[in-house]
Short mmCIF file of C-alpha atoms in Angstrom, two decimals:
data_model
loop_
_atom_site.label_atom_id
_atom_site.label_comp_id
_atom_site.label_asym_id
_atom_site.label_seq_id
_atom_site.Cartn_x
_atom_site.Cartn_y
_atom_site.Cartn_z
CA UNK A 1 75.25 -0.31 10.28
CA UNK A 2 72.70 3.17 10.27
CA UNK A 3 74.04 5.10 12.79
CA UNK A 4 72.11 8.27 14.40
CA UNK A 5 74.77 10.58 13.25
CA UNK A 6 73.03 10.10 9.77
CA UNK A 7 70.17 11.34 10.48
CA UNK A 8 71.31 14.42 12.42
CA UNK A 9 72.63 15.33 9.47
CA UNK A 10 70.08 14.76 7.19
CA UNK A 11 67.78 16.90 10.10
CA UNK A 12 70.38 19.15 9.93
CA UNK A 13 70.38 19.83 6.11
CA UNK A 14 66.81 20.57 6.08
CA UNK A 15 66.82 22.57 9.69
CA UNK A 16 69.51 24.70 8.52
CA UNK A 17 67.26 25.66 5.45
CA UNK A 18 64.04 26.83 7.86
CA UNK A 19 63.96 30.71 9.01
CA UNK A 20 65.54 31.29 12.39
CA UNK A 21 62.87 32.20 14.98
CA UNK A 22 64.85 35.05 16.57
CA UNK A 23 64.15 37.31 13.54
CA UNK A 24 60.45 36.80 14.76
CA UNK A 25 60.49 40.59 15.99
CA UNK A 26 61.48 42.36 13.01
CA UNK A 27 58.09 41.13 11.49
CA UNK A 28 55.87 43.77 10.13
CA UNK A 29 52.39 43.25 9.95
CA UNK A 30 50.47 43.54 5.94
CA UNK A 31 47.18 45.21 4.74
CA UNK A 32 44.83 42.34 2.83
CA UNK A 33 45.81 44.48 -0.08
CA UNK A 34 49.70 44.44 0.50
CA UNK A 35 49.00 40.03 0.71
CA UNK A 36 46.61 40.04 -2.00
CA UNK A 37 49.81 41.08 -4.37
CA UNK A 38 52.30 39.11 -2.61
CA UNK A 39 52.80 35.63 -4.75
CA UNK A 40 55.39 33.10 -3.71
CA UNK A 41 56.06 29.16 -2.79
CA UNK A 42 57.08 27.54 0.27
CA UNK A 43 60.51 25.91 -0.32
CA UNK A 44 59.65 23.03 2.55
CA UNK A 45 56.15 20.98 3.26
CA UNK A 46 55.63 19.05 5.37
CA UNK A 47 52.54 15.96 5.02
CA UNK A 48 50.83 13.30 7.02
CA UNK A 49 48.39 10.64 5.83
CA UNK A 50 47.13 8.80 8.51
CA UNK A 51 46.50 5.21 9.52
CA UNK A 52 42.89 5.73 8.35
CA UNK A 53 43.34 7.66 4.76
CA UNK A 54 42.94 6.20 1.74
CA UNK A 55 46.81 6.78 0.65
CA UNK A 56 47.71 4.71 3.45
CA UNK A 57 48.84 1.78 1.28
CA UNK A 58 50.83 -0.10 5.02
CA UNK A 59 46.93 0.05 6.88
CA UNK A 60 45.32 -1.33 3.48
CA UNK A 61 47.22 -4.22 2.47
CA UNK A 62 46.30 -7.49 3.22
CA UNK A 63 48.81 -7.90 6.88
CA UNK A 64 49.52 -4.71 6.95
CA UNK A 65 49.67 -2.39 10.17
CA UNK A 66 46.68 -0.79 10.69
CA UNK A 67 48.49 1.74 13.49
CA UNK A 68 50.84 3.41 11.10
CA UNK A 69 51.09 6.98 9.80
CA UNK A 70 53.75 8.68 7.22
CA UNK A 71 54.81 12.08 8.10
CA UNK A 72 57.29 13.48 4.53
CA UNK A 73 59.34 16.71 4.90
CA UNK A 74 60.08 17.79 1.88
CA UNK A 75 62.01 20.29 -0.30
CA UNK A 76 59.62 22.00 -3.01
CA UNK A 77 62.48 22.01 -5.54
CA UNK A 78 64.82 20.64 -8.21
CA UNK A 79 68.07 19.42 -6.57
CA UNK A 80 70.93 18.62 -8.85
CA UNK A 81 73.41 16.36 -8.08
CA UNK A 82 76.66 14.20 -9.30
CA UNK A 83 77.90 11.66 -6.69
CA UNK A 84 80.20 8.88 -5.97
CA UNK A 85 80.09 6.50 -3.35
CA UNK A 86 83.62 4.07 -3.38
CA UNK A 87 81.86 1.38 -0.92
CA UNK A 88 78.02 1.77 -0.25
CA UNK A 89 77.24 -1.12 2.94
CA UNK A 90 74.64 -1.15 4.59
CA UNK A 91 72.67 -4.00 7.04
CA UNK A 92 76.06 -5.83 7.16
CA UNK A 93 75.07 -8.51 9.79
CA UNK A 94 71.97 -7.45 11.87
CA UNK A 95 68.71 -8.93 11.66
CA UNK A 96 69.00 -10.52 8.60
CA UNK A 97 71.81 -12.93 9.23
CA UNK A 98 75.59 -12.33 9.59
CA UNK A 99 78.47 -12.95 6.94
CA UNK A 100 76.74 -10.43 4.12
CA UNK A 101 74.45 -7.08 3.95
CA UNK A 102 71.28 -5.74 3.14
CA UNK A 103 72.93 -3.71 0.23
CA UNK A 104 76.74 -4.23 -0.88
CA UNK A 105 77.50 -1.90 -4.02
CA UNK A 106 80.94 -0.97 -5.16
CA UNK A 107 81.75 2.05 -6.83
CA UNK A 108 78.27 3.49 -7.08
CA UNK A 109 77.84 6.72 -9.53
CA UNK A 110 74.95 9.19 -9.60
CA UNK A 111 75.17 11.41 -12.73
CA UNK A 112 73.20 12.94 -15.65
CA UNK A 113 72.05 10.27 -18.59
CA UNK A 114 75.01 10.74 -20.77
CA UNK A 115 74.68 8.55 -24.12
CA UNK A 116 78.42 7.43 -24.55
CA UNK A 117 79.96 4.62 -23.80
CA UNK A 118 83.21 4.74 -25.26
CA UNK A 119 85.58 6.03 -22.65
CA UNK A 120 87.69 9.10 -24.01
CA UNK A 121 89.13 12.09 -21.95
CA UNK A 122 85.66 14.69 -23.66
CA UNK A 123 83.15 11.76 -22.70
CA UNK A 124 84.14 11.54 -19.29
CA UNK A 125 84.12 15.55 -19.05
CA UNK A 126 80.86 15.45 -20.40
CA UNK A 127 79.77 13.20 -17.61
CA UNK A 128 81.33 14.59 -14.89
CA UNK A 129 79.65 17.82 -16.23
CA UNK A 130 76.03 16.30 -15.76
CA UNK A 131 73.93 16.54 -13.05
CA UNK A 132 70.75 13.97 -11.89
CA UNK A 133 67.80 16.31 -11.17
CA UNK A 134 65.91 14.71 -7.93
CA UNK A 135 62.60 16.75 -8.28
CA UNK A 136 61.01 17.68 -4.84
CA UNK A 137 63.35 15.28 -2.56
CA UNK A 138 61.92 14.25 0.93
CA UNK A 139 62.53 12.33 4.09
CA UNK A 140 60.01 10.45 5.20
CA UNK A 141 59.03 8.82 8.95
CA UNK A 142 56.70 5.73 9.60
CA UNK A 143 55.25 6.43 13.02
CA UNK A 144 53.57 3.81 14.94
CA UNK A 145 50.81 4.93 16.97
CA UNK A 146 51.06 8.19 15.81
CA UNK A 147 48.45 9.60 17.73
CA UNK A 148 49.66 8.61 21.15
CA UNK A 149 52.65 10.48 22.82
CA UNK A 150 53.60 7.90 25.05
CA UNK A 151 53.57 5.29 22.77
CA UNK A 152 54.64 6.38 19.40
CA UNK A 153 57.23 4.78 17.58
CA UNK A 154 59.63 5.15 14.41
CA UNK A 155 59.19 2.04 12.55
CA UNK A 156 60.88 2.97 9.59
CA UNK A 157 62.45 6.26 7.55
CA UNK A 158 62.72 6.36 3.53
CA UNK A 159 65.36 9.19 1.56
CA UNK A 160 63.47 9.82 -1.79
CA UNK A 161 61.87 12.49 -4.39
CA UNK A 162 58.81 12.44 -6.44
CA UNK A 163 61.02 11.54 -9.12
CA UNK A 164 64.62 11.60 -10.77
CA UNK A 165 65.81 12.24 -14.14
CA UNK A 166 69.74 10.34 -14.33
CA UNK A 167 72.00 7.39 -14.66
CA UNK A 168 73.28 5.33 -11.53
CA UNK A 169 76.28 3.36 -12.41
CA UNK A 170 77.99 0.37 -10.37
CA UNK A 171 81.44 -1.21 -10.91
CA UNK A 172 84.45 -0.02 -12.62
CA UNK A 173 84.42 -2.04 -15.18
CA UNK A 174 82.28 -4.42 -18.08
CA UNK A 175 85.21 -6.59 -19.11
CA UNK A 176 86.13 -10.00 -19.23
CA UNK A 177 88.86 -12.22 -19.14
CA UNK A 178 91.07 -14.10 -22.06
CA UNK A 179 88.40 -17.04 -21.37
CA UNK A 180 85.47 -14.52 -22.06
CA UNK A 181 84.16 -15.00 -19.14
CA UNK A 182 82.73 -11.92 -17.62
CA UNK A 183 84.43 -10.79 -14.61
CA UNK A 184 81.25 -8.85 -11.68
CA UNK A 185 81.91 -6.01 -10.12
CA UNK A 186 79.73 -3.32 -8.40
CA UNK A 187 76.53 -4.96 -7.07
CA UNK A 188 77.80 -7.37 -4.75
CA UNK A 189 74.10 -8.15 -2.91
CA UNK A 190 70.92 -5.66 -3.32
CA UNK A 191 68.12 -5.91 -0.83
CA UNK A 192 65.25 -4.09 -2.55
CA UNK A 193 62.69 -3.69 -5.82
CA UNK A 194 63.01 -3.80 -9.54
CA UNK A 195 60.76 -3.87 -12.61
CA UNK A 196 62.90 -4.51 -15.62
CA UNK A 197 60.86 -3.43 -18.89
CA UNK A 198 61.03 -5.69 -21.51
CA UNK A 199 64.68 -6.48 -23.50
CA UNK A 200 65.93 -7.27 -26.75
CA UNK A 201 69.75 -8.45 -28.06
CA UNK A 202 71.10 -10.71 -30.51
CA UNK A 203 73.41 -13.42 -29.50
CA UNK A 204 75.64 -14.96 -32.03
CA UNK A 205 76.27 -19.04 -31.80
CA UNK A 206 79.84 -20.35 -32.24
CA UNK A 207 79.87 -22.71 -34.84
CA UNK A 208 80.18 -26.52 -33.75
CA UNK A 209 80.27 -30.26 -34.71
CA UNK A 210 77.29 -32.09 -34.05
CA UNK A 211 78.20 -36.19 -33.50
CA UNK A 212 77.27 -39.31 -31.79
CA UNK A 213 77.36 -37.88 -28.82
CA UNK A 214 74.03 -35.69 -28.87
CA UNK A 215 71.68 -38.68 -29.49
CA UNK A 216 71.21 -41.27 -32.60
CA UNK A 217 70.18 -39.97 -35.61
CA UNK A 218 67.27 -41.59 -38.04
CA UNK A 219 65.85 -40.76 -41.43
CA UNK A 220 64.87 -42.28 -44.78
CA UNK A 221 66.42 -41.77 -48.06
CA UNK A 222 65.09 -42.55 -51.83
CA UNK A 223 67.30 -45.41 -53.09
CA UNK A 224 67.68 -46.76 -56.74
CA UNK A 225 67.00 -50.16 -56.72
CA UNK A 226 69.16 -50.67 -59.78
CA UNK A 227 70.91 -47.55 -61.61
CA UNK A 228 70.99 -44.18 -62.13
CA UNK A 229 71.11 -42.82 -66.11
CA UNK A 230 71.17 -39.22 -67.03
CA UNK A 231 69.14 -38.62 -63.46
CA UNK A 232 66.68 -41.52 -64.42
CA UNK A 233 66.43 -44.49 -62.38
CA UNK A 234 66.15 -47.44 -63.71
CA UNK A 235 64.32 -49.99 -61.87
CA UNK A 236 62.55 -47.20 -59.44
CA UNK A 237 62.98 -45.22 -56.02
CA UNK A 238 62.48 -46.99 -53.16
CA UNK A 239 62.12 -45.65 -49.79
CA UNK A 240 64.79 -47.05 -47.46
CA UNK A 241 64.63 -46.00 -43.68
CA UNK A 242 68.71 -45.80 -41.76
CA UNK A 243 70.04 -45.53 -38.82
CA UNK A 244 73.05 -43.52 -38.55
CA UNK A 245 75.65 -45.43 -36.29
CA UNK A 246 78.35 -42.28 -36.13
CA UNK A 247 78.59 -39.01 -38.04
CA UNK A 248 79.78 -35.71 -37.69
CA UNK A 249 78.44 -33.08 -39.06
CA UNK A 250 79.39 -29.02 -38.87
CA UNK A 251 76.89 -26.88 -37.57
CA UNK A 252 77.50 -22.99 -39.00
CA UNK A 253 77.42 -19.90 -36.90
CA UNK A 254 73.81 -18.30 -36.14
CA UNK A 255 72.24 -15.16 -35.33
CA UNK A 256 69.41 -15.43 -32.20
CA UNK A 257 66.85 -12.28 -32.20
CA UNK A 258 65.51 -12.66 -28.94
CA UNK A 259 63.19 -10.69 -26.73
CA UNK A 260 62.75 -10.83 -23.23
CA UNK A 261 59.79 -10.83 -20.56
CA UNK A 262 59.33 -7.92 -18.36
CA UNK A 263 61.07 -9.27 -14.88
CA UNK A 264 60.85 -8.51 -10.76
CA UNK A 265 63.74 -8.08 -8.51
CA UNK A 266 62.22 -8.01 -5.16
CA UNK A 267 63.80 -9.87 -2.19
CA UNK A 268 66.53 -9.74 0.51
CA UNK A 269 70.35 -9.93 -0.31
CA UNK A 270 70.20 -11.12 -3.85
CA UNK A 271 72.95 -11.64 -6.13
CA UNK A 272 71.60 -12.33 -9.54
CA UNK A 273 68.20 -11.74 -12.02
CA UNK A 274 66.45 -14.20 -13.70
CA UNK A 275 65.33 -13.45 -17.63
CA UNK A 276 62.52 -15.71 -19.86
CA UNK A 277 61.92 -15.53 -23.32
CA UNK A 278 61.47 -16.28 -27.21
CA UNK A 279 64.53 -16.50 -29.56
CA UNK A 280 63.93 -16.56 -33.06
CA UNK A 281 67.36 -18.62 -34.44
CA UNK A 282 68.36 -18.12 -37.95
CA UNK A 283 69.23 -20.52 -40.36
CA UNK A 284 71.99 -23.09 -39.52
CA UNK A 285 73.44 -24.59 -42.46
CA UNK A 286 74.93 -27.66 -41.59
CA UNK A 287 78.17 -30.20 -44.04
CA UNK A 288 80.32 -32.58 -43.30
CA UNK A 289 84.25 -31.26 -42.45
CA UNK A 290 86.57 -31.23 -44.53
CA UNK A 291 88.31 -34.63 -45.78
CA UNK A 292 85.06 -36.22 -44.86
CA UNK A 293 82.47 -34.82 -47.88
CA UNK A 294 81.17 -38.30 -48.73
CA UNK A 295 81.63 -39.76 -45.20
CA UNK A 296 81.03 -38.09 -42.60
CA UNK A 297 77.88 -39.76 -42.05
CA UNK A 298 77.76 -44.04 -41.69
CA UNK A 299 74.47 -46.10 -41.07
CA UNK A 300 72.62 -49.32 -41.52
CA UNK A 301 69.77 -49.52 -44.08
CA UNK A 302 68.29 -53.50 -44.82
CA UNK A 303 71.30 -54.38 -43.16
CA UNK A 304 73.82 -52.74 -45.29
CA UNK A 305 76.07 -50.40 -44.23
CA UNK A 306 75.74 -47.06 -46.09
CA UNK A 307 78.44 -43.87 -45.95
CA UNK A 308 76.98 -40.30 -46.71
CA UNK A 309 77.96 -36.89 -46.78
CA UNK A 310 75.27 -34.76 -45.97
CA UNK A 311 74.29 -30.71 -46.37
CA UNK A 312 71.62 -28.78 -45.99
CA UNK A 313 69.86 -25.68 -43.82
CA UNK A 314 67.76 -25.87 -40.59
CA UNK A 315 65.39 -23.33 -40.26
CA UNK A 316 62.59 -21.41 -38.31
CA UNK A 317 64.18 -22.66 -34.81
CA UNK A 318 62.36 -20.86 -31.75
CA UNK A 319 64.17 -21.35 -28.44
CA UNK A 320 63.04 -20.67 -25.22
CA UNK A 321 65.72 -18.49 -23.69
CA UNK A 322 66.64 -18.45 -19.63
CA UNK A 323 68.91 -15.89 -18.67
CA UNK A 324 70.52 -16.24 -15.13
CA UNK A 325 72.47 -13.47 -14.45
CA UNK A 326 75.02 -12.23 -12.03
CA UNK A 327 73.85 -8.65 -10.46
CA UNK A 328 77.58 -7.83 -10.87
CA UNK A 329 77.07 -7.62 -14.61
CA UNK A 330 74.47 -5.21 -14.79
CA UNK A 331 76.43 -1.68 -14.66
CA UNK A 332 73.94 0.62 -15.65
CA UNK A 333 70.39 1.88 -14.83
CA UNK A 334 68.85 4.81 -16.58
CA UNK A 335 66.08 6.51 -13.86
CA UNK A 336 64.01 8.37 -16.25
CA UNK A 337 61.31 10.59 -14.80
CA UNK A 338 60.74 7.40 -12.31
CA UNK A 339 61.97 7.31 -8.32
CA UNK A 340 64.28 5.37 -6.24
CA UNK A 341 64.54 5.75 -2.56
CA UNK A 342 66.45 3.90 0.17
CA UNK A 343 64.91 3.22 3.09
CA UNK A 344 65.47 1.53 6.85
CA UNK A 345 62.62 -0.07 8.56
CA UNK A 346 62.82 -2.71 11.64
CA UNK A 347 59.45 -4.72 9.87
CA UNK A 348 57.88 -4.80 6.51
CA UNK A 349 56.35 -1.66 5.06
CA UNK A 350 54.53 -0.52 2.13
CA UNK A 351 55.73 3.19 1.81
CA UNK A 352 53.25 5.78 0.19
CA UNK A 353 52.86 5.48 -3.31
CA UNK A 354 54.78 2.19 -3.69
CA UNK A 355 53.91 -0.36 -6.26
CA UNK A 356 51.25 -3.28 -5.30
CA UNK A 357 54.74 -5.80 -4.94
CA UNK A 358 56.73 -3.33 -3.53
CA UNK A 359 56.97 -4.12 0.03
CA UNK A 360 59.90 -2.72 1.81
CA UNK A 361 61.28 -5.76 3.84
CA UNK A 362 63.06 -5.50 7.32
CA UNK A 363 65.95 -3.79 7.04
CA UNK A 364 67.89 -1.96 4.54
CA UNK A 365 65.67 -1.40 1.04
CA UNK A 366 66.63 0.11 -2.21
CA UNK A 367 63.60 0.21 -4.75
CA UNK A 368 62.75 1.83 -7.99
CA UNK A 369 59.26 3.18 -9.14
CA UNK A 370 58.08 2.06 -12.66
CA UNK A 371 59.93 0.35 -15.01
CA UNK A 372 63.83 0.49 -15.05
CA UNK A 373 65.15 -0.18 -19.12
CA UNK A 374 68.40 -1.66 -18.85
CA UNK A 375 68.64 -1.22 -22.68
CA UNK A 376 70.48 -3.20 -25.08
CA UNK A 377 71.04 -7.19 -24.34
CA UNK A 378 73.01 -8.32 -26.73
CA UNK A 379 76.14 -10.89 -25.25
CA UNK A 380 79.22 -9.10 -25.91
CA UNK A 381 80.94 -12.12 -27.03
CA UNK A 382 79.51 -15.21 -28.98
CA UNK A 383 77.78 -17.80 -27.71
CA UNK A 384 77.47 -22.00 -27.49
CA UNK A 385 74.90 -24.15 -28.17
CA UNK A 386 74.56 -26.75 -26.19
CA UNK A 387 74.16 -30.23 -26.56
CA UNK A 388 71.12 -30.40 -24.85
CA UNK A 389 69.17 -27.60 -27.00
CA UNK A 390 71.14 -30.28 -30.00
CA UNK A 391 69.23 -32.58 -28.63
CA UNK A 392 66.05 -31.68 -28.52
CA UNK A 393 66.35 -30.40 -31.87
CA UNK A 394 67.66 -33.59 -33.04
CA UNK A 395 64.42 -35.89 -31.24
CA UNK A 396 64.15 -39.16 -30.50
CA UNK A 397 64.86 -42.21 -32.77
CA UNK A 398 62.34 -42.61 -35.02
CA UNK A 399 60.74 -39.53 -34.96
CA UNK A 400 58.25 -39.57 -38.07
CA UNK A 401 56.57 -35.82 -37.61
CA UNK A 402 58.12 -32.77 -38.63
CA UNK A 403 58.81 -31.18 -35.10
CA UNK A 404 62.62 -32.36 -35.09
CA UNK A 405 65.45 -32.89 -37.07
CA UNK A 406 64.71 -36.99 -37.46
CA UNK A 407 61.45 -36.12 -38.12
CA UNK A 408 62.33 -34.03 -41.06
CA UNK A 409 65.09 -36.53 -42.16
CA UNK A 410 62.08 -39.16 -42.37
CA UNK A 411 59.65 -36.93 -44.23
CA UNK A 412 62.03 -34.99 -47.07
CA UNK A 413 64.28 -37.38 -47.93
CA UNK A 414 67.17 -37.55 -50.08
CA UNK A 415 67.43 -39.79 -53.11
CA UNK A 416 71.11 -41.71 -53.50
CA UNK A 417 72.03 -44.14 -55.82
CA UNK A 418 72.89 -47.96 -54.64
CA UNK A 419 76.87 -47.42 -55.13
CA UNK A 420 76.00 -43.92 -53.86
CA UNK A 421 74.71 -44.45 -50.98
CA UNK A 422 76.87 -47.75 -50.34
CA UNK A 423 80.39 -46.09 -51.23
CA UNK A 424 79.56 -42.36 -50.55
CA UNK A 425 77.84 -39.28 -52.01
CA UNK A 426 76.80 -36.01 -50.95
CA UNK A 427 72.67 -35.93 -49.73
CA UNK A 428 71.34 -32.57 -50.68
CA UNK A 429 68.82 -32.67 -47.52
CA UNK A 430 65.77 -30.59 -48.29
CA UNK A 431 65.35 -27.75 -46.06
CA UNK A 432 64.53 -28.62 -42.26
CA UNK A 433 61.96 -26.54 -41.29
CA UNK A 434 61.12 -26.86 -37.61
CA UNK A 435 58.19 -23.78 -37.53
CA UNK A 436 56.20 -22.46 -40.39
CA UNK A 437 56.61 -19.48 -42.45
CA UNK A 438 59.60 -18.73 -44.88
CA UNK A 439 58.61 -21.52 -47.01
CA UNK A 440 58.12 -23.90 -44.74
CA UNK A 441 55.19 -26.78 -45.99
CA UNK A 442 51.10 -25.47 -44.77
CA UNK A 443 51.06 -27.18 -41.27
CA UNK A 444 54.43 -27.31 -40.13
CA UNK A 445 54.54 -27.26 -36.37
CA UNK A 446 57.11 -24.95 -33.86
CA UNK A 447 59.79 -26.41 -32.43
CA UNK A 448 60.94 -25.12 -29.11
CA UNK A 449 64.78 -25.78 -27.64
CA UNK A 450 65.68 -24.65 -24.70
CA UNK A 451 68.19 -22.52 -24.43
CA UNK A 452 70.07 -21.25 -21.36
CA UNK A 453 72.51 -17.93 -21.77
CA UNK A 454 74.16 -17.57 -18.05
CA UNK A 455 76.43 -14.78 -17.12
CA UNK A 456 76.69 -13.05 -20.36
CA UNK A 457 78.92 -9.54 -20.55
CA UNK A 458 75.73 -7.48 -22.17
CA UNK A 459 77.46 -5.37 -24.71
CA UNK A 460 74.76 -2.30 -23.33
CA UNK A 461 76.21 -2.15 -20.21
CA UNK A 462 79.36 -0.09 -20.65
CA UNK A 463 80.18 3.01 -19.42
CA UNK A 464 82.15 6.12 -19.39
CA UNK A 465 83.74 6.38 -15.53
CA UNK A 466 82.30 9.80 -13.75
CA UNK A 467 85.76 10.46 -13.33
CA UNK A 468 88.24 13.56 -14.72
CA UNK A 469 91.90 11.86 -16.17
CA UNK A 470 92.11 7.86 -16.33
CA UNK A 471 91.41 7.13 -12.89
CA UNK A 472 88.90 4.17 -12.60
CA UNK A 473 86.94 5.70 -9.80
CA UNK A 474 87.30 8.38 -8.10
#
């Protein structure tokens, strides 16, 4: 919990800066001249907007309170500094609920923006080296009535500067274990506001077998209705529709350039971000294993059953991409030239200058001003598709337009010969284009998959410990 003794010495950082009164007699009075050449800035200020000015963002939003003014001390100056906190708690309990806390951040850095991430004995000197500039820092009191000396209140009190040029840092760590399954560390809860700027990565797909299992698979092939001679058919092509009772097929590995929308953190005690987007998949080539090249595939066709090996490419796949992921996996946020202030109010308040969204709830509050780039969101380590992205690639039985994989089965289709297609052969499938460009047929519609990516080490997110020697924290 806050305690007073905090803010005595917060008071007492900025009192011990002022010019003690008793050298109030040694004052000399100056001629207009002598102050007409004397220059010079006051290294404190001290502001108040009232409940009826126009800055008064609390008074003008829609529920706001109309009875409360901001009084800011401030420093008129660049303050360096390069911090660590081992456990940063605070709101543990309280008003908003026992068994967590308003914020709950382990091993929290404040440094300069150093670009390496590699950590070796000169990078960590060179971070420990840097300093975050806080330009003009200020405390700042939300006075209720502010006019009225026996009813005035403080409703709330916000640490801050107009802005700050450095990295904060949380966790000791952006591993993960033999499983590859990332392991979160640093933000435990957060209580506060966050734009996140637009992301890209690239996530890599394991490669994977594609069976019965992910729905029933339909098409049409070209079948010689007598035989084939030097490529000729004699007695003509006919068009033979199938249904494919099992197969399994191998799906190769793919790259997935994706981009993601600009997000909001903004709420009490949260735990984890959510991320939309567009992927644009690359092509998946897909064959039968090995030991199976002519039969990895059996159907029914006019009642006969047919074995085929099949290969071929899918391409111009667009997923829709989800990203849920754990606060404790984001390590790093840049704060370039934007704010961030922490703040302590006992009801909701929109603090000078703050964004339309950002409204400080009861409590304890850490927000950022403008948008935070968390860089680089590439997965670390590859990544599955699943089966239910497979199957709405795949579609539905039937499927006669070119939107899915059965679809495109129908409309391209392979020519086999009767003993062929009876006894096993290899179908060159055409290309399955499921979105147009890159040769894809005038007309060809997108195809959207979903495709969820939860929890994902981001390989961005690394950093060099603010730390001399090998010690984790310190």
């Amino acid at each position: 919990m806050f305690q007073l003794k905090h803010l005595n010495i917060a008071l007492l950082v900025f009192g011990s800066l002022a010019i003690n009164s008793s050298h109030a007699g040694n004052l000399q009075p100056m001629t207009d001249q002598q102050l007409s050449n004397t220059t010079g800035q006051a290294l404190m200020s001290l502001s108040y907007i009232a409940p009826s000015d126009t800055a008064n963002l609390e008074a003008k939003r829609s529920g706001g309170d109309t009875g409360i003014g901001f009084y800011r001390l401030g420093l008129e100056a660049d303050l360096s500094i390069n911090a660590n906190i081992k456990k940063m708690q605070l709101g543990c309990g309280g008003v908003n609920g026992a068994g967590a806390c308003d914020i709950d951040i382990d091993n929290f850095s404040l440094s300069g923006i150093v670009s390496d991430t590699v950590d070796t004995a000169a990078n960590r000197q060179a971070r420990v080296a840097s300093d975050a500039v806080l330009t003009n820092p200020f405390i700042e009191f939300a006075i209720k009535n502010p006019n009225s000396a026996s009813t005035r209140s403080i409703q709330g009190l916000r640490l801050s500067a107009e802005s700050v040029l450095g990295m904060l840092t949380f966790g000791t760590e952006n591993s993960q274990t033999a499983q590859k399954v990332g392991i979160p560390n640093g933000i435990n809860s957060l209580s506060g506001y966050m734009e996140l700027n637009s992301a890209s990565g690239t996530a890599v797909t394991n490669p994977r077998n594609m069976t019965q299992v992910i729905g029933n698979m339909t098409g049409r092939v070209e079948m010689c209705i007598g035989f084939v001679a030097f490529g000729t058919c004699v007695g003509g092509w006919a068009p033979v529709d199938y249904t494919a009772s099992t197969y399994n097929i191998e799906l190769s590995s793919a790259q997935a350039n994706f981009t993601t929308n600009p997000a909001l953190v903004n709420g009490k005690r949260q735990t984890a971000v959510q991320l939309t987007g567009i992927a644009n998949i690359g092509n998946i080539t897909f064959k039968c294993p090995a030991g199976q090249e002519t039969s990895c595939v059996t159907a029914t066709a006019l009642g006969l059953p047919l074995k085929e090996g099949v290969s071929g490419t899918i391409a111009n796949l667009k997923a829709n991409v989800n990203v849920n992921q754990n606060l404790g996996l984001i390590h790093k946020i840049p704060v370039n030239g934007n704010s961030f202030s922490l703040s302590l109010q006992s009801k909701n308040i929109q603090w000078p200058g703050a964004a339309a969204a950002n409204i400080a709830q009861q409590g304890w509050w850490l927000a950022f001003g403008g948008g935070v780039d968390i860089g680089n969101i590439s997965p670390s380590n590859n990544v599955d598709i699943p089966d239910s992205s497979l199957k709405q690639a795949l579609g539905n039985p039937g499927d006669t337009g070119n939107t899915t994989i059965n679809g495109a089965l129908y409309n391209y289709p392979p020519r086999c010969s009767l003993t062929g297609c009876l006894f096993g052969t290899v179908l060159n499938i055409p290309t399955v284009y499921l979105g147009p460009g890159n040769g894809a047929p005038v007309g060809t519609p997108q195809t959207f998959v979903d495709f969820p990516l939860n929890n994902q080490v981001l390989s961005a997110q690394s950093f060099v410990p603010n730390c001399y020697g090998s010690m984790k924290f310190c």
